[in-house]
Amino acid sequence: MHILVCGGAGYVGAHAALAATRAGHDITVLDNFSTGHRPAVRWGRLVEADILKPETLDAAFERPVDAVMHFCARSLVGESVQEPYAYYENNVMGTLNLLQAMRQHDVGKLVFSSTAAIFGNPVSALIDEDHPKAPINPYGASKLMVERILADAASAYGLRSTCLRYFNAAGAAPEEGIGESHQPETHLIPNVLRAALGTGPELRIFGDDYDTVDGTCVRDYVHVLDLADAHLRALGLMSDVDGAHAFNLGNGQGFSVRQVLEAGRQVSGREIPHVQAARRDGDPAVLVASSSKARSVLGWNPVHTQLESIIDSAWRWHQAQAY
Ligand code: UFG
């Protein structure tokens, strides 16, 4: 297949581009490099374009496209509260521009990068696809709006789509030179490893009074290559079945911030300078996925399930960090 990877210079997008290439697909990466990294574009051809500038999108469809994977998004929860217009503009209007370009060019399959943030505060220990969707910030709301648009597009235009709701994407592909790097970096594992290396400030642990095993927040860390694999499986599903699909992707096991810190210490063999800090706004205490639907329908079977091996891949990339 020829796959258009929108946002393929970003963290999950670059790993999806790698996985698609390894699976024998031909890819085109579309990116505007607002947050993506040029050195992360290592596979396929590149079209520099912007989903907020519809006139730039045609170039990406010059060669017939069989399916689109869409990763272009603003994705910082805190920033979304401060700048909601930017989030609705980029994540909703930008996606509509892309969907219209797909329609014009007769492209009928989309894998959409969604998030656990569509669920808001969990009301059950494991979050499955039927869990109430009540986002508590503009980022989650913007992604949920797109999920709704895709359901409507399935009915109106027969668009086939799969929304993949990532829990906490983590890890890297160090042997391929790609990993996680955001500016500013807000994510836990990169911040732990940068503190270990001395390339970042001491780690701040946000909150110690949550109702969890040790008072710090619990998250479900899932390796980015396992997420990438789910995208390929979603393409397979859409070859057989029409409609709009959605899957929650996590390992089904939660780790606290302190457990991640300890795993980072063990993997790196270094002390990690850290301080206790106040809670961060908008952080639910626990977010853990039930991915049984992905396992049964997509046959998704994550292979990098140990927290230490996830952190180890990130550690090896951070040590040789190329961008
Ligand atoms: N944390 C720290 N110190 C840091 C960074 C994070 O203590 O320097 C804590 C956070 O407070 C949180 C946990 O580590 O409890 C994980 O934080 P991340 O920022 O790594 O990830 P989030 O769980 O906040 O974000 C993820 C996805 C988002 C999604 C969100 C839903 O990355 O896309 O879950 O809440 F929106």
Short mmCIF file of C-alpha atoms and ligand atoms in Angstrom, two decimals:
data_model
loop_
_atom_site.label_atom_id
_atom_site.label_comp_id
_atom_site.label_asym_id
_atom_site.label_seq_id
_atom_site.Cartn_x
_atom_site.Cartn_y
_atom_site.Cartn_z
CA MET A 1 0.00 0.00 0.00
CA HIS A 2 0.98 3.63 -0.38
CA ILE A 3 0.36 5.22 3.02
CA LEU A 4 0.35 8.94 3.72
CA VAL A 5 1.75 9.46 7.23
CA CYS A 6 0.61 12.91 8.36
CA GLY A 7 2.79 14.07 11.22
CA GLY A 8 5.39 11.44 10.39
CA ALA A 9 8.20 13.60 11.82
CA GLY A 10 6.66 13.42 15.29
CA TYR A 11 7.13 10.84 17.99
CA VAL A 12 4.46 8.21 17.28
CA GLY A 13 4.30 9.13 13.59
CA ALA A 14 7.99 8.40 12.99
CA HIS A 15 7.68 4.98 14.63
CA ALA A 16 4.59 4.25 12.52
CA ALA A 17 6.55 5.25 9.40
CA LEU A 18 9.27 2.80 10.42
CA ALA A 19 6.80 -0.02 11.11
CA ALA A 20 4.94 0.57 7.83
CA THR A 21 8.22 0.52 5.89
CA ARG A 22 9.33 -2.67 7.63
CA ALA A 23 5.98 -4.21 6.68
CA GLY A 24 6.70 -3.47 3.02
CA HIS A 25 4.47 -0.44 2.52
CA ASP A 26 5.45 2.58 0.54
CA ILE A 27 5.09 5.79 2.52
CA THR A 28 4.91 9.52 2.12
CA VAL A 29 5.47 11.67 5.21
CA LEU A 30 3.60 14.96 5.46
CA ASP A 31 4.76 17.38 8.14
CA ASN A 32 5.02 21.11 8.78
CA PHE A 33 7.83 20.68 11.33
CA SER A 34 6.06 22.81 13.90
CA THR A 35 6.86 20.15 16.49
CA GLY A 36 8.29 17.34 14.34
CA HIS A 37 11.99 16.69 13.73
CA ARG A 38 13.69 16.58 10.34
CA PRO A 39 16.12 13.81 11.39
CA ALA A 40 13.10 11.65 12.27
CA VAL A 41 12.03 11.53 8.61
CA ARG A 42 14.06 8.53 7.57
CA TRP A 43 11.65 6.56 5.43
CA GLY A 44 9.68 7.30 2.30
CA ARG A 45 9.36 10.66 0.59
CA LEU A 46 8.65 13.93 2.36
CA VAL A 47 6.00 16.52 1.53
CA GLU A 48 6.31 19.67 3.59
CA ALA A 49 2.73 20.84 4.02
CA ASP A 50 0.35 22.09 6.67
CA ILE A 51 -3.13 20.77 7.40
CA LEU A 52 -4.17 24.35 8.25
CA LYS A 53 -3.26 25.39 4.69
CA PRO A 54 -5.50 23.19 2.54
CA GLU A 55 -3.87 24.44 -0.67
CA THR A 56 -0.62 22.74 0.40
CA LEU A 57 -2.18 19.30 0.75
CA ASP A 58 -2.64 18.32 -2.91
CA ALA A 59 1.08 17.64 -3.30
CA ALA A 60 0.77 14.76 -0.82
CA PHE A 61 -1.81 13.05 -3.01
CA GLU A 62 0.05 13.35 -6.31
CA ARG A 63 0.76 9.63 -6.18
CA PRO A 64 -2.46 7.72 -5.43
CA VAL A 65 -2.78 7.14 -1.67
CA ASP A 66 -4.40 3.96 -0.34
CA ALA A 67 -4.71 5.02 3.31
CA VAL A 68 -3.82 7.88 5.63
CA MET A 69 -2.38 7.70 9.15
CA HIS A 70 -3.02 10.99 10.90
CA PHE A 71 -0.73 12.08 13.75
CA CYS A 72 -0.67 15.86 13.23
CA ALA A 73 -1.88 17.39 16.47
CA ARG A 74 -1.14 19.63 19.34
CA SER A 75 -1.02 17.29 22.29
CA LEU A 76 -0.15 19.03 25.55
CA VAL A 77 -2.98 18.90 28.03
CA GLY A 78 -1.87 21.94 30.06
CA GLU A 79 -1.24 24.06 26.96
CA SER A 80 -4.69 23.14 25.64
CA VAL A 81 -6.28 24.70 28.72
CA GLN A 82 -4.31 27.91 28.14
CA GLU A 83 -4.78 28.03 24.35
CA PRO A 84 -8.02 26.23 23.47
CA TYR A 85 -8.47 27.99 20.11
CA ALA A 86 -5.12 26.65 18.90
CA TYR A 87 -6.19 23.13 19.86
CA TYR A 88 -9.60 23.25 18.19
CA GLU A 89 -8.09 24.94 15.16
CA ASN A 90 -5.25 22.49 14.63
CA ASN A 91 -6.85 19.28 15.85
CA VAL A 92 -10.41 19.76 14.55
CA MET A 93 -10.24 22.24 11.65
CA GLY A 94 -6.92 20.84 10.46
CA THR A 95 -8.34 17.33 10.49
CA LEU A 96 -11.41 18.50 8.55
CA ASN A 97 -9.10 19.97 5.90
CA LEU A 98 -7.29 16.66 5.66
CA LEU A 99 -10.56 14.71 5.46
CA GLN A 100 -11.76 16.98 2.66
CA ALA A 101 -8.51 16.52 0.76
CA MET A 102 -8.86 12.75 1.21
CA ARG A 103 -12.38 12.92 -0.19
CA GLN A 104 -11.29 14.99 -3.17
CA HIS A 105 -8.57 12.48 -3.90
CA ASP A 106 -10.82 9.50 -3.32
CA VAL A 107 -8.94 8.10 -0.31
CA GLY A 108 -11.28 6.02 1.83
CA LYS A 109 -9.24 4.76 4.80
CA LEU A 110 -7.89 6.63 7.84
CA VAL A 111 -6.12 5.61 11.04
CA PHE A 112 -6.57 8.40 13.57
CA SER A 113 -4.30 9.06 16.52
CA SER A 114 -6.65 9.44 19.49
CA THR A 115 -6.03 9.46 23.23
CA ALA A 116 -7.04 8.30 26.68
CA ALA A 117 -7.80 11.97 27.34
CA ILE A 118 -11.20 11.55 25.65
CA PHE A 119 -12.40 9.66 28.74
CA GLY A 120 -11.73 12.31 31.40
CA ASN A 121 -11.70 11.08 34.98
CA PRO A 122 -12.12 7.32 34.99
CA VAL A 123 -15.12 5.74 36.66
CA SER A 124 -13.74 2.19 36.50
CA ALA A 125 -10.37 0.59 37.23
CA LEU A 126 -9.81 -0.48 33.63
CA ILE A 127 -10.95 1.81 30.82
CA ASP A 128 -12.55 -0.04 27.93
CA GLU A 129 -14.16 1.37 24.79
CA ASP A 130 -17.59 1.69 26.44
CA HIS A 131 -16.30 3.86 29.29
CA PRO A 132 -18.09 7.26 29.41
CA LYS A 133 -16.38 9.89 27.29
CA ALA A 134 -16.17 13.10 29.28
CA PRO A 135 -12.91 14.92 28.48
CA ILE A 136 -11.78 17.42 31.09
CA ASN A 137 -9.54 19.53 28.85
CA PRO A 138 -9.63 21.00 25.32
CA TYR A 139 -7.04 18.50 24.06
CA GLY A 140 -9.25 15.52 24.90
CA ALA A 141 -12.34 17.36 23.70
CA SER A 142 -10.72 18.13 20.33
CA LYS A 143 -9.83 14.46 19.79
CA LEU A 144 -13.33 13.33 20.78
CA MET A 145 -14.82 15.82 18.29
CA VAL A 146 -12.79 14.21 15.53
CA GLU A 147 -13.96 10.75 16.61
CA ARG A 148 -17.53 12.02 16.18
CA ILE A 149 -16.74 13.53 12.79
CA LEU A 150 -15.32 10.19 11.66
CA ALA A 151 -18.48 8.35 12.74
CA ASP A 152 -20.56 10.83 10.72
CA ALA A 153 -18.20 10.51 7.74
CA ALA A 154 -18.62 6.73 7.80
CA SER A 155 -22.39 7.12 7.43
CA ALA A 156 -22.34 9.99 4.96
CA TYR A 157 -19.38 9.17 2.74
CA GLY A 158 -18.49 5.58 3.56
CA LEU A 159 -15.12 6.65 5.02
CA ARG A 160 -13.46 3.73 6.79
CA SER A 161 -11.64 4.84 9.93
CA THR A 162 -9.99 3.49 13.06
CA CYS A 163 -9.40 5.64 16.14
CA LEU A 164 -6.54 4.36 18.27
CA ARG A 165 -6.66 5.76 21.78
CA TYR A 166 -3.17 5.63 23.18
CA PHE A 167 -2.61 5.55 26.89
CA ASN A 168 0.98 6.60 27.72
CA ALA A 169 3.16 6.17 24.65
CA ALA A 170 6.74 5.45 25.75
CA GLY A 171 10.01 3.94 24.56
CA ALA A 172 11.97 4.39 21.35
CA ALA A 173 13.68 2.61 18.46
CA PRO A 174 17.30 3.52 19.27
CA GLU A 175 18.78 1.24 16.60
CA GLU A 176 16.83 3.27 14.02
CA GLY A 177 17.71 6.63 15.54
CA ILE A 178 14.20 7.69 16.55
CA GLY A 179 12.76 8.46 19.96
CA GLU A 180 10.77 10.89 22.06
CA SER A 181 11.73 14.56 22.16
CA HIS A 182 9.33 17.41 22.79
CA GLN A 183 10.00 21.11 23.32
CA PRO A 184 9.21 21.76 26.10
CA GLU A 185 9.43 18.19 27.41
CA THR A 186 6.51 17.47 29.73
CA HIS A 187 6.42 13.66 29.67
CA LEU A 188 7.56 11.61 32.60
CA ILE A 189 9.98 9.07 31.11
CA PRO A 190 12.00 11.56 29.02
CA ASN A 191 12.17 13.85 32.03
CA VAL A 192 13.39 11.01 34.26
CA LEU A 193 16.10 10.09 31.73
CA ARG A 194 17.18 13.67 31.06
CA ALA A 195 17.52 14.17 34.82
CA ALA A 196 19.64 10.98 34.94
CA LEU A 197 21.87 12.23 32.13
CA GLY A 198 22.09 15.75 33.52
CA THR A 199 20.73 17.14 30.24
CA GLY A 200 17.52 18.23 31.95
CA PRO A 201 16.52 19.64 35.32
CA GLU A 202 15.87 17.50 38.37
CA LEU A 203 12.63 15.58 38.07
CA ARG A 204 9.63 17.13 39.74
CA ILE A 205 7.14 14.58 41.04
CA PHE A 206 3.73 16.16 40.65
CA GLY A 207 1.63 15.27 43.71
CA ASP A 208 2.08 12.69 46.46
CA ASP A 209 -1.42 12.60 47.91
CA TYR A 210 -3.34 10.70 45.26
CA ASP A 211 -5.30 7.62 46.27
CA THR A 212 -2.75 5.22 44.76
CA VAL A 213 -0.14 2.72 45.92
CA ASP A 214 2.37 5.41 46.93
CA GLY A 215 0.42 8.63 46.49
CA THR A 216 1.76 9.40 42.98
CA CYS A 217 -0.21 9.10 39.73
CA VAL A 218 -0.51 5.74 38.00
CA ARG A 219 -0.32 5.37 34.20
CA ASP A 220 -0.33 2.58 31.63
CA TYR A 221 2.92 2.86 29.62
CA VAL A 222 2.81 1.24 26.17
CA HIS A 223 5.76 0.92 23.82
CA VAL A 224 5.56 3.16 20.78
CA LEU A 225 6.48 0.24 18.47
CA ASP A 226 3.54 -1.73 19.84
CA LEU A 227 1.35 1.29 19.09
CA ALA A 228 2.82 1.43 15.58
CA ASP A 229 1.98 -2.24 15.09
CA ALA A 230 -1.66 -1.53 15.99
CA HIS A 231 -1.80 0.98 13.13
CA LEU A 232 -0.83 -1.69 10.63
CA ARG A 233 -3.43 -4.02 12.07
CA ALA A 234 -6.05 -1.28 11.75
CA LEU A 235 -5.24 -1.05 8.03
CA GLY A 236 -5.86 -4.76 7.76
CA LEU A 237 -9.20 -4.44 9.54
CA MET A 238 -10.32 -1.64 7.23
CA SER A 239 -9.48 -3.70 4.17
CA ASP A 240 -12.15 -6.16 5.29
CA VAL A 241 -14.73 -4.17 7.20
CA ASP A 242 -16.32 -0.76 6.64
CA GLY A 243 -17.44 1.74 9.29
CA ALA A 244 -15.72 3.72 12.05
CA HIS A 245 -13.81 1.67 14.63
CA ALA A 246 -12.12 2.57 17.91
CA PHE A 247 -9.68 0.76 20.20
CA ASN A 248 -8.01 1.52 23.52
CA LEU A 249 -4.30 0.72 23.52
CA GLY A 250 -2.36 0.02 26.70
CA ASN A 251 -0.75 -2.88 28.50
CA GLY A 252 -3.45 -3.07 31.16
CA GLN A 253 -0.97 -2.51 33.97
CA GLY A 254 -0.38 0.73 35.82
CA PHE A 255 2.86 2.11 37.28
CA SER A 256 3.17 5.04 39.65
CA VAL A 257 5.50 7.98 39.07
CA ARG A 258 7.75 6.69 41.85
CA GLN A 259 7.82 3.21 40.30
CA VAL A 260 8.85 4.75 36.97
CA LEU A 261 11.54 6.75 38.75
CA GLU A 262 12.88 3.60 40.40
CA ALA A 263 12.81 1.69 37.10
CA GLY A 264 14.69 4.59 35.48
CA ARG A 265 17.31 4.42 38.24
CA GLN A 266 17.78 0.69 37.74
CA VAL A 267 17.94 0.84 33.94
CA SER A 268 20.34 3.79 33.85
CA GLY A 269 22.37 2.75 36.88
CA ARG A 270 22.34 6.41 37.92
CA GLU A 271 20.80 8.36 40.72
CA ILE A 272 18.01 10.56 39.46
CA PRO A 273 17.80 13.95 41.12
CA HIS A 274 14.19 14.62 42.04
CA VAL A 275 11.99 16.81 44.21
CA GLN A 276 8.44 16.54 45.34
CA ALA A 277 6.18 19.17 43.78
CA ALA A 278 2.50 20.13 43.90
CA ARG A 279 -0.10 18.30 41.83
CA ARG A 280 -0.24 19.24 38.14
CA ASP A 281 -3.65 20.53 37.03
CA GLY A 282 -5.78 18.08 35.11
CA ASP A 283 -3.95 14.86 36.07
CA PRO A 284 -6.33 11.97 36.85
CA ALA A 285 -4.98 9.72 39.65
CA VAL A 286 -5.05 6.50 37.61
CA LEU A 287 -5.39 5.76 33.88
CA VAL A 288 -5.16 2.12 32.85
CA ALA A 289 -6.52 0.61 29.64
CA SER A 290 -8.48 -2.48 28.94
CA SER A 291 -7.26 -3.48 25.49
CA SER A 292 -9.13 -6.73 25.19
CA LYS A 293 -11.05 -5.44 22.17
CA ALA A 294 -7.80 -4.61 20.35
CA ARG A 295 -6.45 -8.03 21.24
CA SER A 296 -9.49 -9.92 20.02
CA VAL A 297 -10.49 -7.83 16.97
CA LEU A 298 -7.08 -6.63 15.75
CA GLY A 299 -5.08 -9.58 17.09
CA TRP A 300 -2.89 -6.95 18.78
CA ASN A 301 -0.41 -8.53 21.13
CA PRO A 302 2.08 -6.00 22.51
CA VAL A 303 5.58 -7.44 22.78
CA HIS A 304 7.46 -4.77 24.78
CA THR A 305 5.34 -5.12 27.88
CA GLN A 306 7.94 -4.86 30.65
CA LEU A 307 8.35 -1.35 32.02
CA GLU A 308 12.14 -1.86 32.29
CA SER A 309 12.46 -2.83 28.63
CA ILE A 310 10.34 0.16 27.57
CA ILE A 311 12.52 2.49 29.63
CA ASP A 312 15.68 0.74 28.44
CA SER A 313 14.85 1.51 24.79
CA ALA A 314 14.19 5.14 25.72
CA TRP A 315 17.43 5.26 27.74
CA ARG A 316 19.53 3.98 24.84
CA TRP A 317 17.99 6.58 22.55
CA HIS A 318 18.46 9.42 25.04
CA GLN A 319 22.12 8.55 25.50
CA ALA A 320 22.73 8.99 21.79
CA GLN A 321 20.03 11.56 21.30
CA ALA A 322 20.10 12.72 17.70
CA TYR A 323 17.45 15.46 18.00
N1 UFG B 1 4.88 13.65 35.78
C1 UFG B 1 5.72 14.06 36.82
N2 UFG B 1 6.80 14.81 36.48
C2 UFG B 1 7.09 15.15 35.19
C3 UFG B 1 6.23 14.72 34.15
C4 UFG B 1 5.13 13.98 34.49
O1 UFG B 1 5.47 13.77 37.98
O2 UFG B 1 8.10 15.84 34.94
C5 UFG B 1 3.71 12.81 36.11
C6 UFG B 1 2.42 13.44 35.68
O3 UFG B 1 1.91 14.30 36.67
C7 UFG B 1 1.56 12.20 35.45
C8 UFG B 1 2.56 11.14 34.99
O4 UFG B 1 3.83 11.61 35.41
O5 UFG B 1 1.01 11.80 36.66
C9 UFG B 1 2.59 10.93 33.49
O6 UFG B 1 2.68 12.22 32.88
P1 UFG B 1 2.96 12.41 31.33
O7 UFG B 1 2.99 13.89 31.09
O8 UFG B 1 4.13 11.61 30.92
O9 UFG B 1 1.69 11.78 30.64
P2 UFG B 1 0.13 12.09 30.87
O10 UFG B 1 -0.43 10.91 31.58
O11 UFG B 1 -0.11 13.42 31.45
O12 UFG B 1 -0.34 12.21 29.36
C10 UFG B 1 -0.88 11.16 28.69
C11 UFG B 1 -0.72 11.41 27.22
C12 UFG B 1 -1.61 12.53 26.77
C13 UFG B 1 -3.00 12.31 27.28
C14 UFG B 1 -3.01 12.16 28.77
C15 UFG B 1 -4.38 11.92 29.32
O13 UFG B 1 0.62 11.74 26.91
O14 UFG B 1 -1.63 12.59 25.37
O15 UFG B 1 -2.21 11.04 29.09
O16 UFG B 1 -4.45 12.34 30.66
F1 UFG B 1 -3.77 13.37 26.98
#
